[in-house]
CSV table of C-alpha atoms in Angstrom, one decimal:
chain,number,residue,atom,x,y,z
A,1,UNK,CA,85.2,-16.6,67.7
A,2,UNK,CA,87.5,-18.2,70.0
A,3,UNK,CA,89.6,-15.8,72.6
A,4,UNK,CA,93.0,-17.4,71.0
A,5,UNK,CA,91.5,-16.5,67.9
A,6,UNK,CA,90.7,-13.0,69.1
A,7,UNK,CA,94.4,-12.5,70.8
A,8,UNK,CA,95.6,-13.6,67.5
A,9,UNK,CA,93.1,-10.7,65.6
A,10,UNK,CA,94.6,-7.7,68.3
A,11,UNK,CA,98.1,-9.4,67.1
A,12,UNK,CA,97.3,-8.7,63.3
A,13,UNK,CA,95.7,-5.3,64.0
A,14,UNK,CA,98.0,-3.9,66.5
A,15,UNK,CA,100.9,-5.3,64.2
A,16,UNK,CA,103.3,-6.1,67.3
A,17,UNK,CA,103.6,-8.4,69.9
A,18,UNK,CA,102.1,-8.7,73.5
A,19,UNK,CA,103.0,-10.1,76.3
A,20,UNK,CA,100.6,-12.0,78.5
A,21,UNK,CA,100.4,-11.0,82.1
A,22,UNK,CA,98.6,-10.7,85.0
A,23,UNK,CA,96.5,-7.6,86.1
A,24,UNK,CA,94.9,-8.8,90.1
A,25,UNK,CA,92.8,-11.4,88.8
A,26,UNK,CA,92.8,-10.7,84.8
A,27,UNK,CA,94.7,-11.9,82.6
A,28,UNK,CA,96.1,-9.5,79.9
A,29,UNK,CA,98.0,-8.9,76.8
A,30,UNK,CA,100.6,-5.7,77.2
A,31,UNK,CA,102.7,-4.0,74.6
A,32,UNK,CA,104.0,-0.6,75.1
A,33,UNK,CA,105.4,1.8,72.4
A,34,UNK,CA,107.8,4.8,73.0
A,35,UNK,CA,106.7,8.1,71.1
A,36,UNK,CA,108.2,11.5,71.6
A,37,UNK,CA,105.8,12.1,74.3
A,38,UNK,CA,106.8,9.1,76.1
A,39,UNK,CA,106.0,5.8,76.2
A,40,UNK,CA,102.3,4.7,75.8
A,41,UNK,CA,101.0,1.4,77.2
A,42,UNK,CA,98.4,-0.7,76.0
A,43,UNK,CA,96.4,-3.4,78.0
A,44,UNK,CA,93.6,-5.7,76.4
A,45,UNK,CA,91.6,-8.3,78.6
A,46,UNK,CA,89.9,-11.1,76.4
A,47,UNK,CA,87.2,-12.9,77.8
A,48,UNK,CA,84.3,-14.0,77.0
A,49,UNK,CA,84.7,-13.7,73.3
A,50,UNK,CA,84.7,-9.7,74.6
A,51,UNK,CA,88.0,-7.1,74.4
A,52,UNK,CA,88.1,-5.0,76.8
A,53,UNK,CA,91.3,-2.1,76.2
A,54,UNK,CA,93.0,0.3,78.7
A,55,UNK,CA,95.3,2.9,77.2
A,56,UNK,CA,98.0,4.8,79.5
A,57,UNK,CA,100.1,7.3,77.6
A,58,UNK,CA,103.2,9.8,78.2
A,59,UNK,CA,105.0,7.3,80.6
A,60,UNK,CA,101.4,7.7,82.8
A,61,UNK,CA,101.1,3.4,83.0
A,62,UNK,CA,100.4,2.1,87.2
A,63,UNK,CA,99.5,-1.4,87.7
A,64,UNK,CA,97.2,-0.2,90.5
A,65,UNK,CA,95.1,2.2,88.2
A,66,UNK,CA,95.0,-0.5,85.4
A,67,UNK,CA,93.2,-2.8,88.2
A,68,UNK,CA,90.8,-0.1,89.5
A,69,UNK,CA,89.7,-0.2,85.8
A,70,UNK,CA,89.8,-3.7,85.5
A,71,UNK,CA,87.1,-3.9,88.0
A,72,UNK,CA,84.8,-1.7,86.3
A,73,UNK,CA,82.2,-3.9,84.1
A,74,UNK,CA,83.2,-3.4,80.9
A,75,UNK,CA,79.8,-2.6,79.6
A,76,UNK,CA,78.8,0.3,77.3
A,77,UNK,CA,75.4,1.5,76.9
A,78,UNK,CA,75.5,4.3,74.3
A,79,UNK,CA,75.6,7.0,77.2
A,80,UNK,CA,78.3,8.2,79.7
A,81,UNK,CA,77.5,6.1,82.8
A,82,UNK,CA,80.5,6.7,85.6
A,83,UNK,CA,82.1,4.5,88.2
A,84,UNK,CA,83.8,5.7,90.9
A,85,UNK,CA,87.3,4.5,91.5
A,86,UNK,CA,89.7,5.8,94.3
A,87,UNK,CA,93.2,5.0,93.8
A,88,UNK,CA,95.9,6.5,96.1
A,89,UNK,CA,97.6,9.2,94.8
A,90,UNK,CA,95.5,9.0,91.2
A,91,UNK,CA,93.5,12.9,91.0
A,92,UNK,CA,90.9,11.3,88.5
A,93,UNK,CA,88.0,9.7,90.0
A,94,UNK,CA,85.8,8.1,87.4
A,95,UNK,CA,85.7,5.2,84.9
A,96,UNK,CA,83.6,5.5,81.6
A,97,UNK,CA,83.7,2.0,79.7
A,98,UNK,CA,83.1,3.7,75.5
A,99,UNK,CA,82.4,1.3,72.7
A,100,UNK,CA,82.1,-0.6,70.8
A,101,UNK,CA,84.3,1.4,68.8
A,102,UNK,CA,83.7,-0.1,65.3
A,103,UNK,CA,85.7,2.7,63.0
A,104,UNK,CA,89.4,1.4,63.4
A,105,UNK,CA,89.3,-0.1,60.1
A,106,UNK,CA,91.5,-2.3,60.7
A,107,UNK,CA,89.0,-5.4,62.4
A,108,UNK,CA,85.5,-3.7,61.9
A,109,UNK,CA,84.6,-7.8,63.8
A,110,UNK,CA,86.8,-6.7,66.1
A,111,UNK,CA,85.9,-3.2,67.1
A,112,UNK,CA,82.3,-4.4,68.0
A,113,UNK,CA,83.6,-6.6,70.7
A,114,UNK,CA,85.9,-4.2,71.9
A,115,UNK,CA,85.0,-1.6,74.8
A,116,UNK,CA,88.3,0.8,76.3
A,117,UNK,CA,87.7,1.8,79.8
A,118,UNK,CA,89.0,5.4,80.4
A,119,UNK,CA,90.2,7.3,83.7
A,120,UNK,CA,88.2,10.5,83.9
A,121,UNK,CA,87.5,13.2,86.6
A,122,UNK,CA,83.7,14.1,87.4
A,123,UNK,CA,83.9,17.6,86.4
A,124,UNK,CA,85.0,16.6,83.0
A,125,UNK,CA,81.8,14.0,82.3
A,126,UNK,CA,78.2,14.7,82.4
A,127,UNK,CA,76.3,11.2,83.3
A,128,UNK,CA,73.9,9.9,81.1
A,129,UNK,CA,75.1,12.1,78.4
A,130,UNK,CA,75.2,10.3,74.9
A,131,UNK,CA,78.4,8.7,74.1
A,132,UNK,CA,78.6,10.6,70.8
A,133,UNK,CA,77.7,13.6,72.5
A,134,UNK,CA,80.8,13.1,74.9
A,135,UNK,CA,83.2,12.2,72.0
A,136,UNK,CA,82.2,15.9,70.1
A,137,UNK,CA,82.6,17.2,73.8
A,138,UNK,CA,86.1,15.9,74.4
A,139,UNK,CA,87.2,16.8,70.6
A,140,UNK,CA,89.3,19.6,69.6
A,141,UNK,CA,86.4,22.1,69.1
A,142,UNK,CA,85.5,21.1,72.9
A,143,UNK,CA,87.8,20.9,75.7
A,144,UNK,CA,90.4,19.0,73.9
A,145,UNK,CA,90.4,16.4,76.3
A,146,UNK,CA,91.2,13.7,73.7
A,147,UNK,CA,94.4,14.8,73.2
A,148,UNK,CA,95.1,13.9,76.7
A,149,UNK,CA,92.3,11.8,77.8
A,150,UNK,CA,95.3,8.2,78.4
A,151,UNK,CA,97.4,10.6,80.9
A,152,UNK,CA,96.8,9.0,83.9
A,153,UNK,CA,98.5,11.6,85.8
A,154,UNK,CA,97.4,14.8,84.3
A,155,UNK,CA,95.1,16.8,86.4
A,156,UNK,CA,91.0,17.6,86.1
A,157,UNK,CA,90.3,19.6,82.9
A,158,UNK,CA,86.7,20.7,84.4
A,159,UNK,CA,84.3,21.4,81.1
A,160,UNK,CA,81.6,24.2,81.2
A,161,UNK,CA,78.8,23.9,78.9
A,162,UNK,CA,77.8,27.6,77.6
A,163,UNK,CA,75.8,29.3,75.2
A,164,UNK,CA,74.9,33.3,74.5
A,165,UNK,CA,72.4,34.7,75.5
A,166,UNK,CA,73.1,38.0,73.8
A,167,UNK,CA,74.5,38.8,69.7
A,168,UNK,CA,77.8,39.1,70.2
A,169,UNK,CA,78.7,40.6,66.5
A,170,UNK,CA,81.9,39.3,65.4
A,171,UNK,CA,82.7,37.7,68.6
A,172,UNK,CA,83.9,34.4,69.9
A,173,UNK,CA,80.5,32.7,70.5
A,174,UNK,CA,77.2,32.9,68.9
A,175,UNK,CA,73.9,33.7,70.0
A,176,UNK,CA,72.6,30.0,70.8
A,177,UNK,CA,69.2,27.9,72.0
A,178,UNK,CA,72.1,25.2,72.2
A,179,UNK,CA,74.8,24.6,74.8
A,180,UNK,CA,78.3,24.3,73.7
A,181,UNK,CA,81.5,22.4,75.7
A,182,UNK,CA,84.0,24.5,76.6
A,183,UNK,CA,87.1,24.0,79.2
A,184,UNK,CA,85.5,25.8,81.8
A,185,UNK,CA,88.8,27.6,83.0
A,186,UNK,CA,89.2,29.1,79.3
A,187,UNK,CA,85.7,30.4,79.6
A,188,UNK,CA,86.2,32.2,82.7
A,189,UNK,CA,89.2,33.5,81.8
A,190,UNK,CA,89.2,34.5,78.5
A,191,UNK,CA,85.9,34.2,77.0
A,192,UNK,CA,83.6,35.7,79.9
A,193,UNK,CA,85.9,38.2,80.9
A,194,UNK,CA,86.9,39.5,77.9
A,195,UNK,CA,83.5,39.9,76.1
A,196,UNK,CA,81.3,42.4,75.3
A,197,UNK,CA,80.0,44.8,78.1
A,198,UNK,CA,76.3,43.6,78.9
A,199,UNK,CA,76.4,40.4,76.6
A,200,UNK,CA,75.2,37.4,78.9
A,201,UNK,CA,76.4,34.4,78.6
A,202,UNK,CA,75.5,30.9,80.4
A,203,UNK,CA,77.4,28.7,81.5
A,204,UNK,CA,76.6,25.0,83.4
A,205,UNK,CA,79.4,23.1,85.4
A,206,UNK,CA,78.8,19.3,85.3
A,207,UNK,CA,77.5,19.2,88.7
A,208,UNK,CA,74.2,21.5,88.0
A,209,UNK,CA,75.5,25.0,88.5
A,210,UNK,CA,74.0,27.5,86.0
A,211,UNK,CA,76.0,30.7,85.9
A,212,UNK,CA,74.9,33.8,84.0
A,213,UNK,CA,77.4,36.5,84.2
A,214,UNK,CA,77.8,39.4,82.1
A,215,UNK,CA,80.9,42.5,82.1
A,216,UNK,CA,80.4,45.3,83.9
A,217,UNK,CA,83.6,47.3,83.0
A,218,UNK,CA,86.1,45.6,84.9
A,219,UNK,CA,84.0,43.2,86.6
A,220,UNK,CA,81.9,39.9,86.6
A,221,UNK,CA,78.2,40.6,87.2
A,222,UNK,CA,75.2,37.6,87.3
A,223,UNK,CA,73.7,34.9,89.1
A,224,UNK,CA,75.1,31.4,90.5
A,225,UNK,CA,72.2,29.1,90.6
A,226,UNK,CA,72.7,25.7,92.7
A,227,UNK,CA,71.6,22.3,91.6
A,228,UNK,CA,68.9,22.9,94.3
A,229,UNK,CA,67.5,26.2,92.8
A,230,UNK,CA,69.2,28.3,95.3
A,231,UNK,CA,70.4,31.5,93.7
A,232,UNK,CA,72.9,34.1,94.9
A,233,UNK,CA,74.6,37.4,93.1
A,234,UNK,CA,77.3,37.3,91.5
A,235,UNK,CA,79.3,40.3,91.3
A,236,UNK,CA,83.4,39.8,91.3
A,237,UNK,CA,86.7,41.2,89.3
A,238,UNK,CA,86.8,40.2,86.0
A,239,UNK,CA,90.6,38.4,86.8
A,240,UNK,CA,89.7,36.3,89.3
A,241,UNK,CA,86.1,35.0,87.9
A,242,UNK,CA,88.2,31.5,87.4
A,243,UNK,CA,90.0,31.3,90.7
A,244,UNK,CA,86.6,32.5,93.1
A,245,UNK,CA,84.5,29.8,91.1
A,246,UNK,CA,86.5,27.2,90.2
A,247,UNK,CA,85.3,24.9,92.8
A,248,UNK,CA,82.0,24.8,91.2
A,249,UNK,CA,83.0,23.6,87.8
A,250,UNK,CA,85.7,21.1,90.0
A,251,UNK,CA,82.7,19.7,92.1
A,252,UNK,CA,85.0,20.8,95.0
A,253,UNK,CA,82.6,22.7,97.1
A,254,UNK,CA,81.1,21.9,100.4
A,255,UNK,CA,77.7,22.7,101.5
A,256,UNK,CA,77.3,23.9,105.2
A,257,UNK,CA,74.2,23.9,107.1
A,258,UNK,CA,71.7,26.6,107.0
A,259,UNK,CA,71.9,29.7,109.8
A,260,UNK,CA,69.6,31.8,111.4
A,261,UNK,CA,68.6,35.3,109.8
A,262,UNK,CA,70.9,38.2,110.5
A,263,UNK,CA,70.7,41.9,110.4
A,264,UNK,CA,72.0,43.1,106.7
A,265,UNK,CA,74.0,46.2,106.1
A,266,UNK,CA,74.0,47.6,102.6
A,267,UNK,CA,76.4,49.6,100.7
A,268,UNK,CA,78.0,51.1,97.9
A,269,UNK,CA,80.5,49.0,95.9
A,270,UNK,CA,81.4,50.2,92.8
A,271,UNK,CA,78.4,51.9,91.6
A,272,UNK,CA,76.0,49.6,93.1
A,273,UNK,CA,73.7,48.9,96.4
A,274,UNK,CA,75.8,45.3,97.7
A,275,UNK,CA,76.2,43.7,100.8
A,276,UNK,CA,79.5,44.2,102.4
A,277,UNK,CA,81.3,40.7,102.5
A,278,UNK,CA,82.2,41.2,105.9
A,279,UNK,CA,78.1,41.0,107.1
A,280,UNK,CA,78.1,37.5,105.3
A,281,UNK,CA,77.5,34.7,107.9
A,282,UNK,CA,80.8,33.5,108.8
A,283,UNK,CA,79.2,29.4,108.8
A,284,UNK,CA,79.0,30.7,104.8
A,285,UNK,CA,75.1,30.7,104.4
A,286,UNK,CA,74.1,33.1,101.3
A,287,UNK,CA,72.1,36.6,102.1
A,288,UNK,CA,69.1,35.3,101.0
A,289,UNK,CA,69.3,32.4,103.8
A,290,UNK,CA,70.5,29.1,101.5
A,291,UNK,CA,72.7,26.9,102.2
A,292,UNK,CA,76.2,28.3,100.7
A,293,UNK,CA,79.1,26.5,99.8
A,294,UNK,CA,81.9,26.7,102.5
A,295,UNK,CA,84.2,29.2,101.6
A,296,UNK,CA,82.9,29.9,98.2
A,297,UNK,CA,82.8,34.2,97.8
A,298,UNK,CA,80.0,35.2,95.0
A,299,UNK,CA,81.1,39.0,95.9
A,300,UNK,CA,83.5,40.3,96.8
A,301,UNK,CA,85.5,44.6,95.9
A,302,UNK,CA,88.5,43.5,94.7
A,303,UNK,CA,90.9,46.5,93.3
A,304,UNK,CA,90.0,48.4,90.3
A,305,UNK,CA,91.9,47.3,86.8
A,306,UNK,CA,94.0,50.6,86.0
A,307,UNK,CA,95.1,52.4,82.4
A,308,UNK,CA,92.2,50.3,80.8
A,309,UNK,CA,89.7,51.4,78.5
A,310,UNK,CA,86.5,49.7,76.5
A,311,UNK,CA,86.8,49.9,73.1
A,312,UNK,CA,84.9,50.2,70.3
A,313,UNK,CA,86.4,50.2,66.3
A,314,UNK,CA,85.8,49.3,62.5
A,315,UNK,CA,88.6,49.3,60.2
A,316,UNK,CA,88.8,48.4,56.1
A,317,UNK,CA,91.6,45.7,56.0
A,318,UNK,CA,92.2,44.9,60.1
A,319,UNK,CA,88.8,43.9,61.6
A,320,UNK,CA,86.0,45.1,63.8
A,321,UNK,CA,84.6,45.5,66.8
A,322,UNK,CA,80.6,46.9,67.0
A,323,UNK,CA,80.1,46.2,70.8
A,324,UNK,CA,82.7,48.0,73.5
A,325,UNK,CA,85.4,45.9,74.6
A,326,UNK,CA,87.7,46.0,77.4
A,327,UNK,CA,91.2,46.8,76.2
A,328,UNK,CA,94.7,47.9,78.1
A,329,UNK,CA,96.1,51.5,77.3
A,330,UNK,CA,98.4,50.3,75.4
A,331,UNK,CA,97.0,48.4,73.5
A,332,UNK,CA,94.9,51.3,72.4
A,333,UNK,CA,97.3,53.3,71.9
A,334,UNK,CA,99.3,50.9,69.6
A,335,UNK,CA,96.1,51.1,67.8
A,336,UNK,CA,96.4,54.0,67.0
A,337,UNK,CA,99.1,53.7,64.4
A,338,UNK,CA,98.8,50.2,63.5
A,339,UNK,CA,95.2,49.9,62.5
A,340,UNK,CA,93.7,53.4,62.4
A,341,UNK,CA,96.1,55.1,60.3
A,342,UNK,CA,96.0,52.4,57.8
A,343,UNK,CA,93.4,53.9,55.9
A,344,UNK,CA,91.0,56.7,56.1
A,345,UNK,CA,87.5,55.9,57.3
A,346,UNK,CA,89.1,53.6,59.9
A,347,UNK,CA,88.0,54.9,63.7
A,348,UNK,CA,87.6,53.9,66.8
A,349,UNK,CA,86.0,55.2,70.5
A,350,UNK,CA,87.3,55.0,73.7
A,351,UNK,CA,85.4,55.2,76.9
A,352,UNK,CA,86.8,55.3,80.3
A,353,UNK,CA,85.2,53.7,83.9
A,354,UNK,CA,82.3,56.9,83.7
A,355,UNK,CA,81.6,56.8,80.0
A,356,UNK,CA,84.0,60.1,79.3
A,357,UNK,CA,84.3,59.5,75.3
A,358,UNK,CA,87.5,59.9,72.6
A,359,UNK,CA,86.6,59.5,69.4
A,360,UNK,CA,89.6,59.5,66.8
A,361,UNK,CA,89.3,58.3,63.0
A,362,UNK,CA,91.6,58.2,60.2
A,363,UNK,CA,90.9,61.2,57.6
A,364,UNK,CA,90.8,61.1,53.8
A,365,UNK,CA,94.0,62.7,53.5
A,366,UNK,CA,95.7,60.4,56.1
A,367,UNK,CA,95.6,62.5,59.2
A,368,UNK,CA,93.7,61.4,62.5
A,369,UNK,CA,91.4,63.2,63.8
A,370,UNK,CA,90.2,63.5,67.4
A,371,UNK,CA,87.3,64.5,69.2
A,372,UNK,CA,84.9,64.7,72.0
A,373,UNK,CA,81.3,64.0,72.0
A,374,UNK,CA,78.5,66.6,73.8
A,375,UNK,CA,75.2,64.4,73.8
A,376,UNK,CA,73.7,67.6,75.7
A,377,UNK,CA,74.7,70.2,73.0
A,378,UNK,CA,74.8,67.8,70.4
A,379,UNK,CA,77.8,69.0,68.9
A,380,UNK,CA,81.4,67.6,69.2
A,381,UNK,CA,85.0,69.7,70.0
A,382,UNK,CA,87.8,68.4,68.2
A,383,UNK,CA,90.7,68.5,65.8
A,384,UNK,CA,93.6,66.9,64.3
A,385,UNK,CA,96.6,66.1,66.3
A,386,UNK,CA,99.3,63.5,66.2
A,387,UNK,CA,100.0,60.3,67.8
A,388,UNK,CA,101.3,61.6,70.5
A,389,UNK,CA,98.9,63.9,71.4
A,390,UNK,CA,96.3,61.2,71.1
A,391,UNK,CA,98.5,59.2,73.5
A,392,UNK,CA,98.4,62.0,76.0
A,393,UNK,CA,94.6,62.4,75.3
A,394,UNK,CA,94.0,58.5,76.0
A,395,UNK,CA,96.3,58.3,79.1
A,396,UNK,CA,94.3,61.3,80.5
A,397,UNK,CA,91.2,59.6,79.6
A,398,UNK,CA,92.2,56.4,81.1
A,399,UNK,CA,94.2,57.5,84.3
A,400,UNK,CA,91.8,60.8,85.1
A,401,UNK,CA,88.5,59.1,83.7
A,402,UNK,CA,88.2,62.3,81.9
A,403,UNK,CA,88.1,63.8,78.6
A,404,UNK,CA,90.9,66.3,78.1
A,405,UNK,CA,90.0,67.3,74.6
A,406,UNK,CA,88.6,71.0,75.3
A,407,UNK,CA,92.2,71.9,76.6
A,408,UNK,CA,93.8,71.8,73.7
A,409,UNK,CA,94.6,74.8,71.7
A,410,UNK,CA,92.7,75.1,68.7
A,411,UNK,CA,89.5,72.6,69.0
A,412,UNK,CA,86.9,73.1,67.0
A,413,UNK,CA,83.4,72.8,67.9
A,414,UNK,CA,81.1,70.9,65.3
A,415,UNK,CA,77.2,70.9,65.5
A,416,UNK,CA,75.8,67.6,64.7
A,417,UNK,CA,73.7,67.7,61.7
């Protein structure tokens, strides 16, 4: 097949014109299109009886980016194998030639002569990973990076590959042997904080980091591994998981040398035996003498999340939760009459920062009951009150991390059988 007769085949399949220009030193067919979303460019290089596409969407289209792709040899080998490009202005860094692609169905002869070339970042790709494995990562049940993956200008959408370590019943993930794409900010700011306390999950950046973190009431708790094997604590608020170790899943951290041993200092943070950030070595190397990333803080007090509590709950019609999870007061309380009451048998337990416990649970005649549990006695005080005495109950429990329940007139005390 002749490269006339191949223009004349994008022609048929593209079903509208292009216009032959000049790219550097390629020549090109262009044609552009104007969705809702803006207009969306498309450049094809024939030569050598070969198509190679370039695809800028959302008005994204620069002549200089189309050339730094250009340049890259259009040659795919079944796996992700980057290029670095460098274009002024232009925050992605990579070029990943993919194809053939061979499923258009509209020139299956076609498709296998035709490779795109696509603008990526390198926290987004992990090299030498199967093409196909790359496509399922990208997809909509991955990081959803193929809904913007011809946006030149759009920023890094760093991906974190995770799996549980732990059963998470009824939760987000599963238990897995396998690793699963995810965009790495969602997981660190709504799947890892948000979990279950004590479930571990694992999560890899694309430059070698393996995190294992777990919740710890309102905080972060694990281990940072480096590509080199060099492992340091991990122990930092919940909320700003994403924003301390971001520049690990962006490849944006910055190795310093390694420093001489220093005297270390421990003390009590939070519960636990830490060092105090202020006796790390100010040239950034970890406690346990590694060479840490400049400016990168594994540790660190932060301020203590108020009117929270964890949360465990099982209704009949509105869901479930068999491991305690982290929710705010309010929401607890709205639980009260939205799910709870619903139906008897529904209940749920509360448990502040020092594992005070509220108990409440929906009776048979439609009335909530409330109570206290005495692990030590093995008996429980309670009765039933209304809503808004379990709101005064919960706010006590959250605010005081205490159980108020024996101050209220009339509790009962019931031995556990």
């Amino acid at each position: 097949m002749t490269d006339e007769e191949i223009a004349e085949r994008i022609r048929r399949a593209r079903r509208r014109e292009q216009t032959p220009g000049r790219i550097g030193r390629h020549e090109v067919l262009v044609d552009t299109v104007r969705l809702p979303g803006g207009v969306v460019t498309t450049v094809h290089r024939v030569l050598d009886g070969r198509v190679t596409v370039l695809r800028a969407g959302a008005d994204s289209f620069r002549e200089d980016v189309a050339l730094a792709l250009l340049d890259v040899p259009a040659v795919a080998s079944g796996t992700v194998e980057p290029v670095a490009i460098d274009v002024p202005g232009l925050r992605l860094d990579r070029a990943v030639a993919l194809g053939p692609a061979g499923d258009s169905g509209l020139d299956p002869e076609l498709d296998t002569r035709t490779v795109t070339v696509v603008a990526v970042h390198h926290s987004e790709i992990r090299p030498g990973e199967a093409e196909a494995d790359f496509h399922t990562a990208i997809s909509s049940r991955g990081t959803g990076l193929v809904h913007h993956l011809d946006d030149w200008h759009r920023h890094p959408a760093p991906r974190a590959d995770a799996r549980l370590l732990d059963d998470w019943p009824g939760g987000m993930m599963r238990r897995s042997a396998k690793f699963h794409p995810w965009q790495a900010e969602r997981m660190l700011t709504r799947v890892a904080p948000d979990g279950p306390a004590g479930v571990r999950v694992e999560i890899r950046s694309m430059g070698g980091h393996v995190l294992v973190l777990r919740r710890e009431w309102d905080r972060g708790v694990g281990t940072l591994t480096f590509p080199d094997g060099t492992t340091t604590p991990v122990d930092l608020p919940r909320h700003e998981l994403w924003a301390r170790l971001s520049p690990i899943f962006l490849g944006e951290e910055r190795e310093v040398p390694e420093a001489p041993e220093v005297p270390r200092k421990p003390e009590v943070l939070e519960g636990r035996e830490e060092w105090r950030e202020s006796e790390r070595r100010e040239d950034g190397a970890d406690r346990d003498g590694g060479a840490q990333p400049a400016g990168l803080a594994t540790v660190a007090p932060g301020t203590p999340e108020l009117d929270v509590l964890e949360m465990r709950y099982q209704t009949r019609d509105h869901g479930w939760a068999a491991l305690p999870r982290m929710e705010a007061l309010d929401s607890c309380v709205a639980r009260l009459d939205h799910h709870i009451l619903r139906a008897p048998g529904n209940w749920a337990v509360f448990t502040s920062r020092s594992d005070a416990v509220i108990q409440v649970e929906c009776t048979e005649a439609g009335r909530l009951w409330l109570e206290t549990p005495d692990p030590a006695t093995k008996q429980s005080r309670g009765r039933l009150v209304s809503v808004r005495e379990a709101t005064t109950l919960l706010e006590i429990l959250a605010r005081e991390d205490r159980s108020a329940v024996a101050e209220l007139p009339g509790v009962e005390t019931i031995a556990w059988d």
